[in-house]
Coordinates of C-alpha atoms and ligand atoms in Angstrom, one line a residue:
Chain Q
M1 CA 185.9 136.3 103.6
S2 CA 182.8 138.4 104.2
A3 CA 179.4 137.7 102.9
I4 CA 179.5 140.4 100.3
L5 CA 182.4 138.9 98.5
E6 CA 181.0 135.3 98.6
K7 CA 177.7 136.4 97.1
G8 CA 179.4 138.1 94.2
P9 CA 177.9 141.3 92.8
V10 CA 175.2 142.6 95.1
H11 CA 173.4 145.8 95.0
Q12 CA 172.7 145.9 98.7
F13 CA 175.8 147.6 100.0
D14 CA 177.2 146.0 103.1
S15 CA 179.4 148.9 104.3
A16 CA 180.4 147.2 107.5
A17 CA 181.7 144.1 105.6
I18 CA 183.5 146.3 103.1
R19 CA 185.1 148.4 105.8
Q20 CA 186.4 145.3 107.5
Q21 CA 188.4 144.6 104.4
F22 CA 190.4 147.8 104.9
P23 CA 192.6 147.2 107.9
I24 CA 193.8 150.9 108.0
L25 CA 190.3 152.1 108.7
A26 CA 190.6 150.7 112.3
Q27 CA 193.5 153.1 112.9
K28 CA 193.1 156.1 115.2
V29 CA 194.4 159.6 114.4
H30 CA 195.0 161.9 117.3
D31 CA 193.0 159.4 119.4
R32 CA 190.0 159.7 117.2
P33 CA 188.6 157.1 114.8
L34 CA 190.0 157.8 111.3
V35 CA 187.5 159.4 109.0
F36 CA 189.3 159.1 105.7
L37 CA 187.8 161.6 103.1
D38 CA 190.8 161.9 100.9
S39 CA 190.4 158.9 98.5
A40 CA 190.5 161.2 95.5
A41 CA 194.2 161.8 96.3
S42 CA 194.8 158.1 96.9
A43 CA 192.6 155.3 98.1
Q44 CA 193.2 152.9 100.9
K45 CA 193.9 149.2 100.1
P46 CA 191.8 146.2 100.9
N47 CA 193.3 143.0 102.3
A48 CA 192.8 141.3 98.9
V49 CA 195.4 143.7 97.4
I50 CA 197.8 143.6 100.4
D51 CA 197.7 139.9 100.6
C52 CA 198.0 139.3 96.9
M53 CA 201.2 141.4 96.7
A54 CA 202.7 139.8 99.8
D55 CA 201.8 136.3 98.5
T56 CA 203.4 137.1 95.2
M57 CA 206.7 138.0 96.9
R58 CA 206.4 135.1 99.2
T59 CA 205.6 132.4 96.7
Q60 CA 205.7 133.3 93.1
Y61 CA 208.1 135.9 92.0
A62 CA 210.9 136.3 89.4
N63 CA 211.5 138.7 86.5
I64 CA 209.1 138.4 83.6
H65 CA 209.4 137.8 79.8
R66 CA 213.1 136.8 80.1
G67 CA 213.4 133.7 82.3
L68 CA 213.2 130.2 80.9
H69 CA 212.5 128.9 84.3
W70 CA 209.2 128.0 86.1
M71 CA 209.1 130.9 88.4
S72 CA 209.6 133.4 85.6
E73 CA 207.0 131.8 83.5
R74 CA 204.4 131.8 86.3
T75 CA 205.1 135.4 87.2
T76 CA 204.9 136.4 83.5
E77 CA 201.5 134.7 83.4
A78 CA 200.2 136.6 86.4
Y79 CA 201.5 139.9 85.0
E80 CA 200.1 139.3 81.5
G81 CA 196.9 138.1 83.1
V82 CA 196.4 141.6 84.5
R83 CA 196.6 143.0 81.0
D84 CA 193.6 140.8 80.0
Q85 CA 191.8 142.0 83.2
V86 CA 192.4 145.7 82.5
A87 CA 191.3 145.2 78.9
A88 CA 188.0 143.7 80.1
F89 CA 187.7 146.4 82.8
L90 CA 187.8 149.1 80.2
N91 CA 186.1 147.1 77.5
A92 CA 189.1 147.5 75.3
P93 CA 188.9 145.6 72.0
S94 CA 192.3 144.0 72.5
R95 CA 194.8 143.2 75.3
E96 CA 197.6 144.6 73.1
E97 CA 196.2 148.1 73.6
I98 CA 196.9 148.1 77.3
V99 CA 200.2 149.7 78.2
F100 CA 201.5 149.5 81.8
T101 CA 202.9 152.8 83.1
R102 CA 203.9 154.1 86.5
N103 CA 200.7 156.2 86.9
S104 CA 198.4 158.4 85.0
T105 CA 201.0 161.1 84.8
E106 CA 203.4 158.8 83.0
A107 CA 200.7 157.6 80.7
I108 CA 199.9 161.1 79.6
N109 CA 203.6 162.0 79.2
L110 CA 203.9 158.9 77.0
V111 CA 201.2 160.1 74.7
A112 CA 202.6 163.7 74.7
Y113 CA 206.0 162.4 73.8
S114 CA 205.1 159.6 71.3
F115 CA 201.9 160.8 69.8
G116 CA 203.4 164.3 70.0
A117 CA 206.2 163.2 67.8
L118 CA 203.7 162.7 65.0
L119 CA 202.4 166.3 65.2
K120 CA 203.5 169.1 62.9
P121 CA 204.2 172.7 64.0
G122 CA 200.9 174.6 63.7
Q123 CA 198.7 171.7 64.8
A124 CA 197.0 172.1 68.1
V125 CA 196.2 170.2 71.3
V126 CA 193.1 171.2 73.3
I127 CA 192.8 170.7 77.1
S128 CA 190.3 172.3 79.5
E129 CA 190.4 174.8 82.2
M130 CA 189.9 172.1 84.8
E131 CA 192.8 169.8 84.1
H132 CA 195.1 168.3 86.7
H133 CA 198.7 169.5 86.2
A134 CA 199.3 165.9 84.9
N135 CA 197.2 166.7 81.8
L136 CA 198.5 170.2 81.4
V137 CA 202.3 170.4 81.9
P138 CA 203.2 167.5 79.4
W139 CA 201.3 169.5 76.7
Q140 CA 203.0 172.7 77.5
M141 CA 206.3 170.8 77.2
L142 CA 205.2 169.4 73.9
R143 CA 204.2 172.9 72.7
D144 CA 207.6 174.3 73.6
R145 CA 209.4 171.4 72.0
A146 CA 207.4 170.9 68.9
G147 CA 205.9 174.3 68.1
I148 CA 202.3 173.1 68.4
E149 CA 199.6 175.3 69.8
L150 CA 198.0 174.6 73.1
R151 CA 194.4 175.7 73.3
I152 CA 192.3 175.8 76.5
A153 CA 188.6 175.0 76.4
P154 CA 186.8 177.0 79.1
I155 CA 184.4 175.8 81.7
T156 CA 181.1 177.4 82.9
D157 CA 180.8 178.9 86.3
E158 CA 179.0 175.8 87.4
G159 CA 182.1 173.7 86.5
D160 CA 180.9 172.0 83.3
L161 CA 182.9 172.0 80.2
D162 CA 181.6 174.7 77.8
L163 CA 180.8 172.7 74.8
D164 CA 179.9 175.7 72.6
A165 CA 183.3 177.1 73.2
L166 CA 184.9 173.8 72.5
Q167 CA 183.1 173.7 69.2
D168 CA 184.6 177.0 68.3
I169 CA 188.0 175.9 69.3
L170 CA 187.8 172.9 67.0
S171 CA 186.4 174.8 64.0
D172 CA 189.6 175.6 62.1
G173 CA 190.5 171.9 61.7
Q174 CA 194.0 172.4 63.2
V175 CA 193.4 170.4 66.3
A176 CA 195.1 167.0 66.4
L177 CA 194.1 166.0 69.9
V178 CA 191.5 166.9 72.5
A179 CA 192.8 165.8 76.0
I180 CA 190.2 166.3 78.7
T181 CA 189.5 164.9 82.2
H182 CA 186.7 162.4 82.4
M183 CA 186.1 163.7 86.0
S184 CA 187.5 166.7 87.7
N185 CA 189.5 166.0 90.8
V186 CA 188.5 169.5 92.2
L187 CA 184.9 170.0 91.1
G188 CA 183.8 166.4 90.7
S189 CA 182.4 167.3 87.3
V190 CA 181.9 164.3 85.0
T191 CA 182.4 165.4 81.5
P192 CA 180.2 164.3 78.6
A193 CA 182.9 162.1 77.1
R194 CA 180.9 160.6 74.2
Q195 CA 179.8 164.1 73.0
I196 CA 183.4 165.4 73.3
A197 CA 184.7 162.4 71.3
D198 CA 182.1 162.9 68.6
M199 CA 182.9 166.6 68.4
A200 CA 186.7 165.9 68.3
H201 CA 186.3 163.2 65.6
A202 CA 184.1 165.4 63.4
A203 CA 186.9 168.0 63.5
G204 CA 189.5 165.4 62.6
A205 CA 191.0 165.2 66.1
Q206 CA 191.8 162.3 68.4
V207 CA 190.6 162.3 71.9
L208 CA 192.3 161.4 75.2
F209 CA 190.4 161.1 78.5
D210 CA 192.2 161.3 81.8
G211 CA 190.1 158.7 83.7
S212 CA 192.2 158.9 86.9
Q213 CA 189.1 159.9 88.9
F214 CA 186.3 158.5 86.8
V215 CA 187.2 154.8 86.7
V216 CA 187.0 154.6 90.5
H217 CA 183.4 155.6 90.5
R218 CA 181.7 154.4 87.3
K219 CA 181.8 151.7 84.7
T220 CA 184.2 152.7 81.9
D221 CA 183.8 151.5 78.4
V222 CA 186.4 153.0 76.1
Q223 CA 184.5 151.8 73.0
A224 CA 181.2 153.2 74.0
L225 CA 182.9 156.5 74.9
G226 CA 184.5 156.7 71.4
A227 CA 187.9 157.3 73.1
D228 CA 191.2 157.1 71.3
F229 CA 193.4 157.3 74.4
Y230 CA 192.4 156.6 78.0
T231 CA 194.5 156.8 81.2
F232 CA 194.1 155.9 84.8
T233 CA 196.2 155.3 87.9
G234 CA 196.2 152.2 90.1
H235 CA 196.5 153.8 93.6
K236 CA 193.2 155.6 93.3
L237 CA 191.4 152.4 92.4
Y238 CA 192.3 150.7 95.7
G239 CA 195.4 149.3 94.1
P240 CA 199.1 150.0 94.8
T241 CA 201.2 153.0 93.8
G242 CA 203.7 152.7 91.0
I243 CA 201.3 151.2 88.4
G244 CA 199.1 153.0 85.9
I245 CA 197.4 152.3 82.6
L246 CA 197.4 153.8 79.1
W247 CA 194.9 152.4 76.8
A248 CA 195.1 153.5 73.1
R249 CA 193.7 152.2 69.8
K250 CA 196.2 149.8 68.3
A251 CA 196.6 151.8 65.1
L252 CA 197.8 154.7 67.1
L253 CA 200.2 152.7 69.2
D254 CA 201.6 151.1 66.1
A255 CA 202.2 154.5 64.5
M256 CA 203.8 156.1 67.6
P257 CA 207.6 155.9 68.2
P258 CA 208.7 154.4 71.6
F259 CA 208.8 156.5 74.7
M260 CA 211.8 155.1 76.5
G261 CA 214.5 152.7 75.3
G262 CA 215.9 149.7 77.1
G263 CA 215.3 146.1 77.8
D264 CA 212.0 144.4 76.8
M265 CA 210.9 147.0 74.3
I266 CA 213.2 145.8 71.5
S267 CA 213.0 143.2 68.8
T268 CA 216.7 143.1 67.8
V269 CA 219.6 145.2 68.9
T270 CA 223.0 145.7 67.2
F271 CA 225.4 148.5 67.9
E272 CA 224.2 150.2 64.7
R273 CA 220.4 150.1 65.3
S274 CA 217.5 148.5 67.1
T275 CA 214.1 147.4 66.0
W276 CA 211.1 147.7 68.3
A277 CA 209.0 145.0 69.8
H278 CA 205.3 144.8 69.0
V279 CA 202.9 146.9 71.0
P280 CA 202.3 147.1 73.9
H281 CA 205.9 145.9 74.7
K282 CA 207.4 148.7 72.6
F283 CA 206.2 151.1 75.3
E284 CA 207.3 149.0 78.3
A285 CA 211.1 149.5 78.6
G286 CA 212.9 147.9 81.5
T287 CA 211.7 145.7 84.3
P288 CA 208.2 146.9 85.0
A289 CA 206.3 147.2 88.3
I290 CA 205.6 143.5 88.4
I291 CA 204.3 143.2 91.9
E292 CA 202.3 146.4 91.6
A293 CA 200.7 145.3 88.3
I294 CA 199.7 142.0 90.0
G295 CA 198.3 144.1 92.9
L296 CA 196.3 146.2 90.5
G297 CA 194.8 143.0 89.1
A298 CA 193.7 142.0 92.6
A299 CA 192.2 145.5 93.1
I300 CA 190.2 145.3 89.9
S301 CA 188.9 141.8 90.8
W302 CA 187.9 143.1 94.2
V303 CA 186.1 146.1 92.8
E304 CA 184.3 144.0 90.3
K305 CA 183.2 141.6 93.0
V306 CA 181.6 144.4 94.9
G307 CA 180.2 145.6 91.7
M308 CA 180.7 148.9 89.9
E309 CA 177.0 149.6 89.8
A310 CA 176.7 149.2 93.5
I311 CA 179.7 151.4 94.1
T312 CA 178.2 154.1 91.8
A313 CA 174.9 154.0 93.6
H314 CA 176.4 154.0 97.1
E315 CA 178.6 157.0 96.3
A316 CA 175.9 158.9 94.6
A317 CA 173.7 158.6 97.7
L318 CA 176.6 159.7 99.9
T319 CA 177.4 162.7 97.7
S320 CA 173.9 164.0 97.7
Y321 CA 173.7 163.4 101.5
A322 CA 177.0 165.3 101.9
L323 CA 175.7 168.2 99.8
T324 CA 172.6 168.5 102.0
R325 CA 174.6 168.4 105.2
L326 CA 177.2 170.9 104.0
A327 CA 174.5 173.3 102.9
D328 CA 173.6 173.6 106.6
V329 CA 177.1 174.6 107.7
P330 CA 177.2 178.3 108.2
G331 CA 179.6 180.2 106.0
L332 CA 180.4 177.2 103.9
N333 CA 180.5 177.5 100.1
V334 CA 180.5 174.4 97.9
I335 CA 182.6 175.1 94.7
G336 CA 180.8 174.4 91.5
A337 CA 177.5 172.8 90.7
P338 CA 178.2 170.5 87.8
K339 CA 175.3 168.7 86.0
D340 CA 176.9 165.4 86.9
R341 CA 179.1 165.1 90.0
G342 CA 181.1 162.2 91.2
G343 CA 182.1 161.7 94.8
V344 CA 184.2 164.8 95.2
I345 CA 183.2 168.1 96.9
S346 CA 185.5 171.1 97.1
F347 CA 184.5 173.9 99.5
T348 CA 185.7 177.0 101.2
M349 CA 184.4 178.7 104.4
D350 CA 184.0 182.4 104.9
D351 CA 186.7 183.7 107.2
V352 CA 188.5 180.3 107.6
H353 CA 191.4 179.4 105.3
P354 CA 191.3 175.9 103.7
H355 CA 194.6 175.0 105.5
D356 CA 193.1 175.9 108.8
I357 CA 190.1 173.8 108.0
A358 CA 192.2 170.8 107.1
T359 CA 194.5 171.0 110.1
L360 CA 191.5 171.3 112.5
L361 CA 189.6 168.5 110.8
D362 CA 192.8 166.4 111.1
R363 CA 192.9 167.1 114.8
N364 CA 189.5 165.6 115.0
G365 CA 190.4 162.5 113.0
V366 CA 189.1 163.7 109.6
A367 CA 191.5 163.5 106.7
V368 CA 190.7 165.9 103.8
R369 CA 192.9 167.6 101.3
A370 CA 193.4 171.4 101.1
G371 CA 195.3 173.4 98.6
H372 CA 195.2 173.9 94.9
H373 CA 194.9 170.1 94.2
C374 CA 197.4 170.2 91.4
A375 CA 195.1 172.4 89.4
E376 CA 196.4 176.0 89.8
P377 CA 195.0 177.4 86.6
L378 CA 191.5 176.1 87.6
M379 CA 191.9 177.8 91.0
R380 CA 192.7 181.1 89.2
R381 CA 189.7 180.6 87.0
L382 CA 187.5 180.2 90.1
G383 CA 189.1 183.2 91.7
L384 CA 190.5 181.1 94.6
T385 CA 193.9 180.2 95.8
A386 CA 192.9 177.0 97.6
T387 CA 189.9 174.9 98.6
A388 CA 189.3 172.1 101.1
R389 CA 188.2 168.9 99.4
A390 CA 186.3 165.9 100.8
S391 CA 186.1 162.8 98.6
F392 CA 184.3 159.6 99.0
G393 CA 185.1 156.0 98.2
I394 CA 183.7 152.5 98.5
Y395 CA 184.2 152.5 102.3
T396 CA 182.8 155.9 103.1
V397 CA 179.7 155.9 105.3
Q398 CA 177.0 158.4 106.2
E399 CA 178.2 158.7 109.8
E400 CA 181.6 160.0 108.5
I401 CA 179.8 162.7 106.6
D402 CA 178.0 163.6 109.8
V403 CA 181.4 163.9 111.6
L404 CA 182.7 166.1 108.8
A405 CA 179.7 168.4 108.9
D406 CA 179.5 168.6 112.7
T407 CA 183.2 169.3 113.0
L408 CA 183.0 172.0 110.3
V409 CA 180.3 173.8 112.3
R410 CA 182.6 173.7 115.4
I411 CA 185.6 174.9 113.3
R412 CA 183.5 177.8 112.1
N413 CA 182.5 178.7 115.7
F414 CA 186.1 178.5 116.8
F415 CA 187.2 181.2 114.3
V416 CA 184.2 183.5 114.1
Chain B
M1 CA 177.5 170.3 118.4
T2 CA 178.2 172.6 121.3
M3 CA 181.5 170.9 122.1
P4 CA 184.4 173.1 121.1
V5 CA 186.6 171.8 118.3
D6 CA 189.9 170.2 119.4
S7 CA 192.6 172.4 118.0
G8 CA 195.5 170.3 119.5
A9 CA 197.0 173.4 121.2
L10 CA 198.1 174.6 117.8
Y11 CA 195.6 177.4 117.6
D12 CA 196.4 179.2 120.8
R13 CA 193.7 181.8 121.6
L14 CA 196.3 184.5 120.9
I15 CA 196.8 183.1 117.4
V16 CA 193.1 183.0 116.6
E17 CA 192.6 186.5 118.0
R18 CA 195.4 188.0 116.0
A19 CA 194.3 186.2 112.8
R20 CA 190.8 187.7 113.3
K21 CA 191.8 191.2 114.4
P22 CA 195.4 191.9 113.4
L23 CA 196.9 195.0 115.1
F24 CA 199.6 195.6 112.6
A25 CA 197.9 195.0 109.3
G26 CA 197.9 197.7 106.6
R27 CA 200.4 199.7 104.7
L28 CA 202.9 202.5 105.5
E29 CA 202.7 205.8 103.6
N30 CA 206.4 205.9 102.8
P31 CA 207.9 202.6 103.6
E32 CA 211.7 202.5 103.6
K33 CA 211.9 198.8 103.2
I34 CA 209.6 196.3 101.6
G35 CA 209.8 192.5 101.5
E36 CA 207.4 189.9 100.2
G37 CA 206.9 186.2 100.9
K38 CA 204.9 183.8 98.9
N39 CA 204.1 180.2 99.4
P40 CA 203.5 178.6 96.0
L41 CA 202.0 175.5 97.6
C42 CA 198.9 177.3 99.0
G43 CA 199.1 180.8 97.4
D44 CA 199.6 182.6 100.7
K45 CA 201.2 185.9 100.4
T46 CA 202.5 188.5 102.8
R47 CA 204.1 191.9 102.3
V48 CA 206.1 193.5 105.1
E49 CA 206.8 197.2 105.2
L50 CA 209.3 198.9 107.5
Q51 CA 210.3 202.3 108.7
L52 CA 213.7 202.6 110.2
D53 CA 215.2 205.0 112.7
Q54 CA 218.9 204.6 112.0
D55 CA 219.3 200.9 112.7
H56 CA 216.2 200.5 114.7
I57 CA 212.9 199.3 113.3
S58 CA 210.5 202.0 114.3
L59 CA 207.3 201.0 112.4
V60 CA 206.0 197.7 110.9
R61 CA 203.0 197.0 108.8
H62 CA 202.0 193.8 107.0
H63 CA 199.6 193.0 104.3
T64 CA 198.8 189.3 104.5
R65 CA 196.5 187.0 102.6
G66 CA 196.7 183.6 104.2
C67 CA 195.7 181.1 106.8
A68 CA 195.3 181.9 110.5
I69 CA 198.8 180.8 111.3
C70 CA 200.3 183.0 108.6
L71 CA 198.3 186.0 109.6
A72 CA 199.0 185.7 113.3
A73 CA 202.6 185.0 112.6
A74 CA 202.9 188.2 110.6
D75 CA 201.1 190.3 113.2
L76 CA 203.0 188.9 116.2
M77 CA 206.3 189.3 114.3
A78 CA 205.4 192.9 113.6
E79 CA 204.7 193.5 117.2
R80 CA 207.8 191.7 118.4
I81 CA 210.3 193.4 116.2
T82 CA 209.0 197.0 116.6
G83 CA 211.7 198.9 118.5
L84 CA 214.4 196.3 118.0
N85 CA 217.5 197.0 116.1
I86 CA 218.1 195.0 112.9
A87 CA 220.6 192.5 114.4
Q88 CA 218.2 191.8 117.3
A89 CA 215.2 191.3 114.9
E90 CA 217.3 188.8 112.8
G91 CA 218.3 187.0 116.0
V92 CA 214.6 186.7 117.0
G93 CA 213.9 185.3 113.6
R94 CA 216.6 182.7 113.9
Q95 CA 215.3 181.7 117.3
F96 CA 211.8 181.4 116.0
S97 CA 212.9 179.0 113.2
A98 CA 214.9 177.0 115.7
M99 CA 211.9 176.7 118.0
L100 CA 209.9 175.2 115.1
V101 CA 212.5 172.5 114.3
E102 CA 212.2 169.8 116.8
K103 CA 215.2 167.6 117.7
D104 CA 214.5 164.7 120.0
G105 CA 211.7 166.7 121.5
Q106 CA 214.0 169.7 122.1
P107 CA 214.3 172.8 119.9
A108 CA 217.4 172.5 117.7
T109 CA 219.2 175.4 119.3
S110 CA 218.6 177.5 122.3
A111 CA 218.8 181.3 122.5
T112 CA 222.2 182.8 122.1
A113 CA 223.2 185.3 124.7
G114 CA 222.0 188.9 123.9
T115 CA 219.1 187.9 121.6
P116 CA 215.8 189.2 122.9
A117 CA 213.3 186.6 124.1
L118 CA 210.6 185.2 121.8
E119 CA 207.9 186.2 124.2
Q120 CA 204.5 185.8 122.6
L121 CA 206.0 184.1 119.6
E122 CA 206.3 181.0 121.7
A123 CA 202.6 180.5 121.0
F124 CA 203.7 178.9 117.8
A125 CA 205.8 176.2 119.5
P126 CA 203.1 173.4 118.9
L127 CA 203.6 173.9 115.2
R128 CA 206.6 171.6 115.6
A129 CA 204.2 168.7 115.5
H130 CA 202.6 169.9 112.2
R131 CA 205.5 170.0 109.8
A132 CA 203.3 170.8 106.8
R133 CA 202.3 174.1 108.5
I134 CA 205.7 175.4 109.6
R135 CA 206.1 177.3 106.3
C136 CA 202.9 179.2 107.1
A137 CA 204.5 180.7 110.2
E138 CA 207.9 181.3 108.6
L139 CA 206.5 183.2 105.6
P140 CA 206.5 186.7 107.3
W141 CA 210.0 186.1 108.4
V142 CA 211.0 185.3 104.9
A143 CA 209.5 188.7 103.8
L144 CA 211.3 190.4 106.7
K145 CA 214.6 188.9 105.6
E146 CA 214.0 190.3 102.1
A147 CA 213.1 193.7 103.4
L148 CA 216.3 193.8 105.4
S149 CA 218.5 192.3 102.8
H150 CA 219.5 195.6 101.4
V151 CA 220.2 197.3 104.7
D152 CA 223.8 198.0 105.6
V153 CA 224.4 197.6 109.2
Ligands
PLP501 C1 192.3 164.0 87.4 C2 193.6 163.5 87.7 N1 194.5 163.3 86.7 C3 195.8 162.9 87.0 C4 196.2 162.6 88.2 C5 197.6 162.1 88.4 O1 197.6 160.8 89.0 P1 199.1 160.2 89.3 O2 199.7 161.2 90.2 O3 198.8 158.9 89.9 O4 199.8 160.1 88.0 C6 195.3 162.8 89.3 C7 195.7 162.4 90.7 O5 196.4 163.1 91.4 C8 194.0 163.3 89.0 O6 193.1 163.5 90.0

C-alpha cells in the first residue's frame, strides 16, 4: 500500500501514489496516455474497491438476511456494516435512515413514488432549472399520476439558483417538497443547501437534495444541511455501479408506503395481506446488490483515508487552474460562472461543435463528455443544444489539464 | 502547440472544408419536397429541400445545424444526388449506410449493379470506427428519405 494510505488523512496530496491505485489510468487510448476527464459521468475505481469486491466473491459470499449459516451471517454483517459506514459518511442520525437503492435515479423515484403517495392534488413539488433528468422526470410522472403541480425555480445567467424567485414560488404555502441538486452536473454550481432548506421549512415544505455530484467533492452532513431527503450514487464516488443511497428522516420513511413489494421487505405475508418490515428494509425488496454495497463500503473507506478535505482542496486548485488555462484557448466559452463551483466545467467553442471537440479530444487520449448531459431543459435555458464537459476527480493532475487546453487550441486551429 | 491535432483520419480535409464552407446550404424558393432529420441525443437538425424534374432531382439545398460530420454529410449528399433519379439517390443512400456498418473489417454489403458510386462520400468511411458518430452522417439521409417518402415513382 502506498504511503498516503498508511499515513491516514494527509493534506499533502500525493497524486502519483493516488494514481497508482487506479490501474485503468495506465491504459492507453489511441496510443496516447489516457487523460480521463469524465469522472462526473462515472469515476474510475481504485484497487481497494476492485479487490474488495473480488475477495467478497472469492471468500465470503452468500445471500443476506435469510441464511442461518455462517456464510450468510458474515455476508449480512459486511452488508449491514456498510449501512453504518454510509450513515457516518453523511452524518445521518441513524443507520435505519439509510436505504440502499440501485443508484440516485432509483432513490429519487422511490421518494417520488412513496412520499408522492402522501401528497394531495393541488400540492406542489419544486425543482430547479438545472436538474438532471433523474430529478425531473420522476416528478413529472408524479404530477401526471397524482395531480400535483410541478414548479420550476429559475437560475441566474451565472448558473446560481435564483433564491428570490424560489421565495416567491414558496409563498403560497402549497409546496410539499423542494427537490434540488446539491451540485449541478453541467455548470458545477454548488447550491446553498442550508439556505434552501431553511426557506423550504419556513414554507412548510420538505427538502430533497440530489447529492450525486456533491458527495464526491465535499464533506456532506445531512443534519447541518437541514435536509429531509438526500440521494447519491455509488459509481461516481469511486465505487461500483448498481448501488445508490437514499437517506431520509426516519419519521418520513415510517410514514411512506413501500416502493416495491417482494422478499425482505415484509413482516408477515398471507394470501390475504402482508405487513411491512421496519425501515429501512421496508424499502429494500428482493436480493439487493450485495457485492456492490460492500464495494461502496470499500470506496467510502478509501475516500475517507485520503481525506475529504484534501480532496476538496486538490480539486479546487485544479478547477481554478483549469479555468485559467481554458480562458486562454481562443474561441472557448466557459458556461456559467457560479459563486461556488465544484470540479465540473462545461464549455463550447465558436465554430466547433461539442461532438467534434469530444471526438478529436478522444483521438488524443482525452475523455470528456459532450451532449446535453441529461439536462435538456437546462440546455434550452442556456440557449444551447450541447456542451463539452471536463470534470475532475481525486486522480486528476495539472498536467492533464495542460493536455486538455493544448489539444483544444489545436482542435480550434484544425477547424478555423 | 504547433503540432496539428490527430484527427484519426475521421476528419478528412474534404469534410472539414465542407463543414466550414458548405456549397449547398440554404433554402429553395419553392421547394417541391421537404424532409427533416433530428437527433434527439445532441439536438442536431437538418432540413433538406428538393426540386424535381420528373423523377430526377434537379436542385438540392440543406439547412443544417450540427457538428462538422453532419454538416459535411448534408452538403456532400446534396452534391452527390443532384442530377440522379430517385431510385439512384436511394441506392446511394443504402450504399452509404452499408459502408458505415463494418462487418469483420468489411462493409456489410457491396454496391449492387447499377447504383452510382459513392465517390466523395467515401470520405466518411473512417466513421466505421466511431459508432457513436454514425448517426451524425446519416441524419441528412434520414431527411432525404422523408422528403422522398411521398414521391410516386
Ligand atoms: C446531478 C445528477 N443527478 C443524478 C444523476 C443520476 O445518477 P445515476 O444515473 O447513477 O442514477 C447524475 C448522474 O448522471 C447526476 O449528475
